[in-house]
Amino acid sequence: MHVLILGGTAEARQLAAELDRRPRLRVTTSLAGRVARPRLPAGEVRIGGFGGVAGLVEWLHEHRPDAVVDATHPFAATISTNAAAAAQATGVPLIALRRPGWEAVPGDRWHAATDLADAAARLPALGRRIFLTTGRLGLAAFTDLDELHFLVRSVEAPDPPLPRHCEILLDRGPYTVEGERDLLRTQAIEVLVTKDSGGPATAAKLTAARELGLPVVVVRRPPAPAGVPLAQDVSEVLHRLSPGAADTCP
Ligand code: NAP
């Protein structure tokens, strides 16, 4: 059996490790190639875009995987939509692995935003020193906010345009509550901005913000493509991939 994993997440690496240790199972992980030194998963790896739906369809015809697992980040909407279309066109079974989103708990001061532009519009009313953890793309949404100071944390340096008052912190999770609390305090952060990425690796900032009573602007996820079976974790994917669990076609 050959499984193609669309990767770029910790769950994708966990799944690749699980599949790679199984006999008679070949696993290929596809990475977008955005990060210069990615954490490489077990098994075979290919890097770079496919060239849209047509390119992915071609890849599936050429390499003939028995199943595709879309284990990309919940905000990587284009590749997920492309995967759904390519699976539909080729008949290759597709499962989407989506870690659950974060849930507010008592003490949280969350403000839901529909996208980065909506998050930016909410900031002036909430504070002046902003901790922006939405990744290195899309910072143009914040460039009109000249009165605010941004601490931007990302794995790789963001490309311009950047907000006028902007400090870049290059770092990669997982993070601890203690570390996040120290960072929020020493940087005198007044507002945290995050995507609803879910998962434990980057959740510590939410706990730290709650402890310090800070407002958090949470950008909601784009909708998952319709008709693709969802799994919440690696074990659910493994179960669905096992012989007899054939309910994976979109
Ligand atoms: P995206 O907007 O959904 O995808 C843009 C294009 O990048 C796709 O059309 C595809 O190019 C290529 N691509 C994306 N993921 C790919 C993969 N796993 N293998 C091969 N090509 C891929 O994606 P994005 O938001 O830029 O994210 C890029 C990657 O970073 C994803 O793999 C995702 O898992 C990871 N990531 C994203 C975020 C986030 O917040 N968006 C956070 C952490 C990690 P073609 O059309 O040429 O095939």
mmCIF file of C-alpha atoms and ligand atoms in Angstrom:
data_model
loop_
_atom_site.group_PDB
_atom_site.id
_atom_site.type_symbol
_atom_site.label_atom_id
_atom_site.label_comp_id
_atom_site.label_asym_id
_atom_site.label_seq_id
_atom_site.Cartn_x
_atom_site.Cartn_y
_atom_site.Cartn_z
ATOM 1 C CA MET A 1 0.000 0.000 0.000
ATOM 2 C CA HIS A 2 1.242 3.507 -0.859
ATOM 3 C CA VAL A 3 -0.055 6.535 1.048
ATOM 4 C CA LEU A 4 0.534 10.156 0.042
ATOM 5 C CA ILE A 5 0.496 12.559 2.987
ATOM 6 C CA LEU A 6 0.070 16.249 2.266
ATOM 7 C CA GLY A 7 2.183 17.518 5.130
ATOM 8 C CA GLY A 8 3.621 20.562 6.831
ATOM 9 C CA THR A 9 2.328 19.832 10.351
ATOM 10 C CA ALA A 10 3.406 17.875 13.430
ATOM 11 C CA GLU A 11 0.504 15.462 12.887
ATOM 12 C CA ALA A 12 1.684 14.766 9.345
ATOM 13 C CA ARG A 13 5.117 13.800 10.707
ATOM 14 C CA GLN A 14 3.535 11.581 13.399
ATOM 15 C CA LEU A 15 1.415 9.858 10.772
ATOM 16 C CA ALA A 16 4.410 9.348 8.468
ATOM 17 C CA ALA A 17 6.370 7.803 11.361
ATOM 18 C CA GLU A 18 3.490 5.428 12.169
ATOM 19 C CA LEU A 19 2.994 4.357 8.561
ATOM 20 C CA ASP A 20 6.706 4.070 7.816
ATOM 21 C CA ARG A 21 7.198 1.427 10.504
ATOM 22 C CA ARG A 22 4.491 -0.816 9.036
ATOM 23 C CA PRO A 23 5.609 -3.614 6.746
ATOM 24 C CA ARG A 24 4.597 -3.477 3.079
ATOM 25 C CA LEU A 25 3.520 0.130 3.435
ATOM 26 C CA ARG A 26 5.137 2.911 1.458
ATOM 27 C CA VAL A 27 4.596 6.476 2.602
ATOM 28 C CA THR A 28 5.395 9.678 0.720
ATOM 29 C CA THR A 29 5.028 13.067 2.380
ATOM 30 C CA SER A 30 4.624 16.162 0.260
ATOM 31 C CA LEU A 31 5.857 19.502 1.613
ATOM 32 C CA ALA A 32 5.148 22.892 0.068
ATOM 33 C CA GLY A 33 8.791 23.968 0.380
ATOM 34 C CA ARG A 34 8.039 27.191 2.263
ATOM 35 C CA VAL A 35 10.524 26.540 5.079
ATOM 36 C CA ALA A 36 14.244 26.463 4.257
ATOM 37 C CA ARG A 37 15.102 23.742 6.786
ATOM 38 C CA PRO A 38 11.896 21.739 7.364
ATOM 39 C CA ARG A 39 11.626 18.997 9.968
ATOM 40 C CA LEU A 40 11.667 16.023 7.633
ATOM 41 C CA PRO A 41 9.233 13.149 8.213
ATOM 42 C CA ALA A 42 10.017 9.438 8.033
ATOM 43 C CA GLY A 43 9.595 7.744 4.662
ATOM 44 C CA GLU A 44 9.859 9.347 1.248
ATOM 45 C CA VAL A 45 9.582 13.108 0.862
ATOM 46 C CA ARG A 46 8.803 15.289 -2.123
ATOM 47 C CA ILE A 47 9.051 19.069 -1.904
ATOM 48 C CA GLY A 48 7.304 21.826 -3.849
ATOM 49 C CA GLY A 49 3.867 22.631 -5.224
ATOM 50 C CA PHE A 50 2.224 20.208 -7.647
ATOM 51 C CA GLY A 51 1.032 22.898 -10.021
ATOM 52 C CA GLY A 52 -2.606 23.236 -9.003
ATOM 53 C CA VAL A 53 -5.308 20.584 -9.307
ATOM 54 C CA ALA A 54 -4.042 19.465 -12.726
ATOM 55 C CA GLY A 55 -0.522 18.910 -11.383
ATOM 56 C CA LEU A 56 -1.792 16.947 -8.406
ATOM 57 C CA VAL A 57 -4.014 14.825 -10.656
ATOM 58 C CA GLU A 58 -0.965 14.098 -12.821
ATOM 59 C CA TRP A 59 1.095 13.143 -9.763
ATOM 60 C CA LEU A 60 -1.655 10.784 -8.580
ATOM 61 C CA HIS A 61 -1.872 9.155 -12.015
ATOM 62 C CA GLU A 62 1.892 8.730 -12.188
ATOM 63 C CA HIS A 63 2.557 7.480 -8.638
ATOM 64 C CA ARG A 64 -0.743 5.676 -8.039
ATOM 65 C CA PRO A 65 -1.066 5.997 -4.245
ATOM 66 C CA ASP A 66 -3.849 3.926 -2.675
ATOM 67 C CA ALA A 67 -4.909 6.814 -0.456
ATOM 68 C CA VAL A 68 -4.171 10.482 0.203
ATOM 69 C CA VAL A 69 -4.195 12.025 3.671
ATOM 70 C CA ASP A 70 -4.541 15.789 3.726
ATOM 71 C CA ALA A 71 -2.642 16.525 6.944
ATOM 72 C CA THR A 72 -1.913 20.149 6.063
ATOM 73 C CA HIS A 73 -2.460 23.044 8.450
ATOM 74 C CA PRO A 74 -6.153 23.978 8.979
ATOM 75 C CA PHE A 75 -5.429 27.376 7.368
ATOM 76 C CA ALA A 76 -3.835 25.886 4.229
ATOM 77 C CA ALA A 77 -7.139 26.137 2.362
ATOM 78 C CA THR A 78 -5.889 26.068 -1.228
ATOM 79 C CA ILE A 79 -4.047 22.764 -1.077
ATOM 80 C CA SER A 80 -6.989 21.183 0.788
ATOM 81 C CA THR A 81 -9.429 22.340 -1.881
ATOM 82 C CA ASN A 82 -7.051 21.123 -4.601
ATOM 83 C CA ALA A 83 -6.701 17.744 -2.878
ATOM 84 C CA ALA A 84 -10.485 17.330 -2.736
ATOM 85 C CA ALA A 85 -10.822 18.166 -6.443
ATOM 86 C CA ALA A 86 -7.943 15.874 -7.439
ATOM 87 C CA ALA A 87 -9.313 13.005 -5.356
ATOM 88 C CA GLN A 88 -12.706 13.476 -6.966
ATOM 89 C CA ALA A 89 -11.158 13.488 -10.434
ATOM 90 C CA THR A 90 -8.996 10.385 -9.922
ATOM 91 C CA GLY A 91 -11.084 8.370 -7.476
ATOM 92 C CA VAL A 92 -8.149 8.083 -5.061
ATOM 93 C CA PRO A 93 -9.563 7.906 -1.517
ATOM 94 C CA LEU A 94 -8.906 11.047 0.537
ATOM 95 C CA ILE A 95 -9.056 11.677 4.278
ATOM 96 C CA ALA A 96 -8.468 15.068 5.901
ATOM 97 C CA LEU A 97 -6.676 15.067 9.242
ATOM 98 C CA ARG A 98 -7.859 18.147 11.129
ATOM 99 C CA ARG A 99 -6.845 18.676 14.720
ATOM 100 C CA PRO A 100 -9.771 20.171 16.682
ATOM 101 C CA GLY A 101 -9.831 23.947 17.078
ATOM 102 C CA TRP A 102 -9.197 25.584 20.439
ATOM 103 C CA GLU A 103 -12.126 26.206 22.811
ATOM 104 C CA ALA A 104 -12.343 29.196 25.130
ATOM 105 C CA VAL A 105 -12.445 28.389 28.853
ATOM 106 C CA PRO A 106 -13.541 30.588 31.778
ATOM 107 C CA GLY A 107 -11.176 33.515 32.137
ATOM 108 C CA ASP A 108 -10.431 33.804 28.427
ATOM 109 C CA ARG A 109 -11.066 37.178 26.760
ATOM 110 C CA TRP A 110 -11.337 36.027 23.161
ATOM 111 C CA HIS A 111 -12.514 38.077 20.204
ATOM 112 C CA ALA A 112 -13.376 36.029 17.117
ATOM 113 C CA ALA A 113 -12.169 37.414 13.777
ATOM 114 C CA THR A 114 -13.205 36.106 10.382
ATOM 115 C CA ASP A 115 -9.806 36.759 8.782
ATOM 116 C CA LEU A 116 -6.601 38.780 9.234
ATOM 117 C CA ALA A 117 -8.218 42.009 7.981
ATOM 118 C CA ASP A 118 -10.997 41.617 10.547
ATOM 119 C CA ALA A 119 -8.387 40.904 13.250
ATOM 120 C CA ALA A 120 -6.511 44.082 12.290
ATOM 121 C CA ALA A 121 -9.704 46.164 12.468
ATOM 122 C CA ARG A 122 -10.297 45.032 16.053
ATOM 123 C CA LEU A 123 -6.848 45.886 17.417
ATOM 124 C CA PRO A 124 -6.965 49.669 18.019
ATOM 125 C CA ALA A 125 -9.840 49.203 20.483
ATOM 126 C CA LEU A 126 -7.976 46.507 22.406
ATOM 127 C CA GLY A 127 -4.427 47.762 22.994
ATOM 128 C CA ARG A 128 -1.231 49.171 21.512
ATOM 129 C CA ARG A 129 1.409 46.474 21.975
ATOM 130 C CA ILE A 130 0.416 43.490 19.871
ATOM 131 C CA PHE A 131 1.875 39.976 19.807
ATOM 132 C CA LEU A 132 1.171 38.674 16.295
ATOM 133 C CA THR A 133 1.475 34.900 15.943
ATOM 134 C CA THR A 134 -0.429 34.371 12.696
ATOM 135 C CA GLY A 135 2.640 33.401 10.675
ATOM 136 C CA ARG A 136 4.830 35.272 8.247
ATOM 137 C CA LEU A 137 2.241 35.604 5.484
ATOM 138 C CA GLY A 138 -0.541 38.157 5.421
ATOM 139 C CA LEU A 139 1.155 40.877 7.475
ATOM 140 C CA ALA A 140 0.028 43.436 4.889
ATOM 141 C CA ALA A 141 -3.336 43.365 6.697
ATOM 142 C CA PHE A 142 -1.690 45.205 9.619
ATOM 143 C CA THR A 143 0.358 47.821 7.752
ATOM 144 C CA ASP A 144 -2.144 50.681 8.223
ATOM 145 C CA LEU A 145 -1.899 50.477 12.008
ATOM 146 C CA ASP A 146 0.911 52.990 12.478
ATOM 147 C CA GLU A 147 -0.012 53.729 16.090
ATOM 148 C CA LEU A 148 0.473 50.134 17.214
ATOM 149 C CA HIS A 149 3.652 48.211 18.002
ATOM 150 C CA PHE A 150 3.858 44.631 16.725
ATOM 151 C CA LEU A 151 5.964 41.758 17.963
ATOM 152 C CA VAL A 152 5.761 39.251 15.083
ATOM 153 C CA ARG A 153 6.786 35.671 15.793
ATOM 154 C CA SER A 154 7.376 33.320 12.866
ATOM 155 C CA VAL A 155 9.575 30.387 11.861
ATOM 156 C CA GLU A 156 11.080 32.292 8.935
ATOM 157 C CA ALA A 157 11.468 36.029 8.420
ATOM 158 C CA PRO A 158 8.324 37.608 6.947
ATOM 159 C CA ASP A 159 8.488 39.429 3.635
ATOM 160 C CA PRO A 160 7.514 43.116 3.383
ATOM 161 C CA PRO A 161 5.213 44.939 3.620
ATOM 162 C CA LEU A 162 5.374 44.941 7.417
ATOM 163 C CA PRO A 163 3.732 47.227 9.981
ATOM 164 C CA ARG A 164 5.704 50.427 10.613
ATOM 165 C CA HIS A 165 6.523 49.556 14.251
ATOM 166 C CA CYS A 166 7.468 45.931 14.048
ATOM 167 C CA GLU A 167 9.911 43.628 15.814
ATOM 168 C CA ILE A 168 10.536 40.133 14.418
ATOM 169 C CA LEU A 169 11.065 37.147 16.681
ATOM 170 C CA LEU A 170 12.221 34.050 14.788
ATOM 171 C CA ASP A 171 11.212 30.942 16.713
ATOM 172 C CA ARG A 172 9.520 27.587 16.264
ATOM 173 C CA GLY A 173 7.283 25.766 18.786
ATOM 174 C CA PRO A 174 6.503 23.875 20.862
ATOM 175 C CA TYR A 175 6.332 26.568 23.524
ATOM 176 C CA THR A 176 5.830 26.418 27.305
ATOM 177 C CA VAL A 177 3.371 28.431 29.390
ATOM 178 C CA GLU A 178 6.266 29.745 31.486
ATOM 179 C CA GLY A 179 8.180 30.890 28.409
ATOM 180 C CA GLU A 180 5.115 32.513 26.878
ATOM 181 C CA ARG A 181 4.238 34.274 30.148
ATOM 182 C CA ASP A 182 7.772 35.678 30.375
ATOM 183 C CA LEU A 183 7.634 36.863 26.771
ATOM 184 C CA LEU A 184 4.252 38.571 27.218
ATOM 185 C CA ARG A 185 5.501 40.288 30.370
ATOM 186 C CA THR A 186 8.926 41.399 29.173
ATOM 187 C CA GLN A 187 7.464 42.729 25.916
ATOM 188 C CA ALA A 188 4.592 44.428 27.800
ATOM 189 C CA ILE A 189 2.139 42.819 25.377
ATOM 190 C CA GLU A 190 -1.452 44.080 25.583
ATOM 191 C CA VAL A 191 -3.128 41.929 22.890
ATOM 192 C CA LEU A 192 -2.389 38.511 21.415
ATOM 193 C CA VAL A 193 -3.434 37.665 17.841
ATOM 194 C CA THR A 194 -3.560 34.033 16.777
ATOM 195 C CA LYS A 195 -5.122 31.762 14.205
ATOM 196 C CA ASP A 196 -7.303 28.994 15.591
ATOM 197 C CA SER A 197 -4.629 26.461 14.719
ATOM 198 C CA GLY A 198 -5.569 24.041 17.495
ATOM 199 C CA GLY A 199 -3.209 21.445 18.937
ATOM 200 C CA PRO A 200 -0.869 21.560 21.908
ATOM 201 C CA ALA A 201 2.350 22.863 20.290
ATOM 202 C CA THR A 202 1.306 26.517 20.242
ATOM 203 C CA ALA A 203 -1.502 26.546 22.852
ATOM 204 C CA ALA A 204 0.687 27.762 25.740
ATOM 205 C CA LYS A 205 0.294 31.394 24.650
ATOM 206 C CA LEU A 206 -3.465 31.122 25.247
ATOM 207 C CA THR A 207 -2.928 29.935 28.815
ATOM 208 C CA ALA A 208 -0.366 32.667 29.429
ATOM 209 C CA ALA A 209 -2.712 35.337 28.017
ATOM 210 C CA ARG A 210 -5.543 34.061 30.231
ATOM 211 C CA GLU A 211 -3.311 34.171 33.314
ATOM 212 C CA LEU A 212 -2.330 37.759 32.525
ATOM 213 C CA GLY A 213 -5.918 38.778 31.652
ATOM 214 C CA LEU A 214 -4.996 39.790 28.095
ATOM 215 C CA PRO A 215 -7.475 39.932 25.206
ATOM 216 C CA VAL A 216 -6.852 37.458 22.392
ATOM 217 C CA VAL A 217 -8.030 37.949 18.820
ATOM 218 C CA VAL A 218 -8.665 34.478 17.393
ATOM 219 C CA VAL A 219 -8.893 34.178 13.607
ATOM 220 C CA ARG A 220 -11.440 31.510 12.735
ATOM 221 C CA ARG A 221 -10.576 28.647 10.390
ATOM 222 C CA PRO A 222 -11.561 28.578 6.741
ATOM 223 C CA PRO A 223 -14.162 25.891 6.081
ATOM 224 C CA ALA A 224 -12.883 22.412 5.222
ATOM 225 C CA PRO A 225 -13.745 21.223 1.689
ATOM 226 C CA ALA A 226 -17.193 19.648 1.575
ATOM 227 C CA GLY A 227 -17.525 15.909 1.246
ATOM 228 C CA VAL A 228 -14.070 14.933 2.509
ATOM 229 C CA PRO A 229 -14.107 12.572 5.515
ATOM 230 C CA LEU A 230 -12.460 14.182 8.536
ATOM 231 C CA ALA A 231 -10.252 12.514 11.134
ATOM 232 C CA GLN A 232 -9.334 14.351 14.326
ATOM 233 C CA ASP A 233 -6.082 12.600 15.083
ATOM 234 C CA VAL A 234 -3.485 10.190 13.766
ATOM 235 C CA SER A 235 -5.060 7.093 15.308
ATOM 236 C CA GLU A 236 -8.366 7.852 13.561
ATOM 237 C CA VAL A 237 -6.535 8.107 10.231
ATOM 238 C CA LEU A 238 -4.763 4.803 10.882
ATOM 239 C CA HIS A 239 -8.096 3.182 11.646
ATOM 240 C CA ARG A 240 -9.651 4.511 8.447
ATOM 241 C CA LEU A 241 -6.674 3.396 6.366
ATOM 242 C CA SER A 242 -6.816 -0.130 7.723
ATOM 243 C CA PRO A 243 -8.318 -2.814 5.455
ATOM 244 C CA GLY A 244 -12.084 -2.909 5.703
ATOM 245 C CA ALA A 245 -12.466 0.737 6.617
ATOM 246 C CA ALA A 246 -13.317 1.823 3.095
ATOM 247 C CA ASP A 247 -15.392 4.910 3.834
ATOM 248 C CA THR A 248 -12.706 7.318 2.728
ATOM 249 C CA CYS A 249 -13.836 8.352 -0.737
ATOM 250 C CA PRO A 250 -15.170 11.887 -1.100
HETATM 251 P P1 NAP B 1 -2.049 26.894 0.738
HETATM 252 O O1 NAP B 1 -2.286 28.357 0.654
HETATM 253 O O2 NAP B 1 -3.197 26.014 0.985
HETATM 254 O O3 NAP B 1 -1.335 26.360 -0.585
HETATM 255 C C1 NAP B 1 -0.758 27.215 -1.551
HETATM 256 C C2 NAP B 1 -0.023 26.350 -2.542
HETATM 257 O O4 NAP B 1 1.130 25.763 -1.932
HETATM 258 C C3 NAP B 1 -0.838 25.164 -3.033
HETATM 259 O O5 NAP B 1 -1.691 25.541 -4.084
HETATM 260 C C4 NAP B 1 0.251 24.199 -3.434
HETATM 261 O O6 NAP B 1 0.829 24.580 -4.664
HETATM 262 C C5 NAP B 1 1.316 24.441 -2.398
HETATM 263 N N1 NAP B 1 1.227 23.518 -1.258
HETATM 264 C C6 NAP B 1 0.687 23.747 -0.050
HETATM 265 N N2 NAP B 1 0.855 22.686 0.756
HETATM 266 C C7 NAP B 1 1.522 21.774 0.023
HETATM 267 C C8 NAP B 1 2.010 20.475 0.297
HETATM 268 N N3 NAP B 1 1.858 19.909 1.518
HETATM 269 N N4 NAP B 1 2.662 19.810 -0.701
HETATM 270 C C9 NAP B 1 2.832 20.389 -1.920
HETATM 271 N N5 NAP B 1 2.407 21.616 -2.223
HETATM 272 C C10 NAP B 1 1.761 22.299 -1.266
HETATM 273 O O7 NAP B 1 -0.926 26.592 1.827
HETATM 274 P P2 NAP B 1 -0.151 27.577 2.836
HETATM 275 O O8 NAP B 1 -1.137 28.140 3.821
HETATM 276 O O9 NAP B 1 0.722 28.488 2.054
HETATM 277 O O10 NAP B 1 0.745 26.514 3.605
HETATM 278 C C11 NAP B 1 1.854 25.909 2.972
HETATM 279 C C12 NAP B 1 2.279 24.720 3.812
HETATM 280 O O11 NAP B 1 2.643 25.181 5.102
HETATM 281 C C13 NAP B 1 1.188 23.675 3.971
HETATM 282 O O12 NAP B 1 1.728 22.429 3.629
HETATM 283 C C14 NAP B 1 0.783 23.753 5.432
HETATM 284 O O13 NAP B 1 0.520 22.478 5.981
HETATM 285 C C15 NAP B 1 1.987 24.420 6.073
HETATM 286 N N6 NAP B 1 1.591 25.322 7.164
HETATM 287 C C16 NAP B 1 0.696 26.327 6.917
HETATM 288 C C17 NAP B 1 0.315 27.169 7.959
HETATM 289 C C18 NAP B 1 -0.700 28.256 7.734
HETATM 290 O O14 NAP B 1 -1.020 28.972 8.695
HETATM 291 N N7 NAP B 1 -1.253 28.424 6.539
HETATM 292 C C19 NAP B 1 0.867 26.988 9.226
HETATM 293 C C20 NAP B 1 1.781 25.950 9.447
HETATM 294 C C21 NAP B 1 2.130 25.127 8.405
HETATM 295 P P3 NAP B 1 0.350 23.936 -6.050
HETATM 296 O O15 NAP B 1 -0.973 24.556 -6.354
HETATM 297 O O16 NAP B 1 1.436 24.316 -6.996
HETATM 298 O O17 NAP B 1 0.254 22.455 -5.851
#
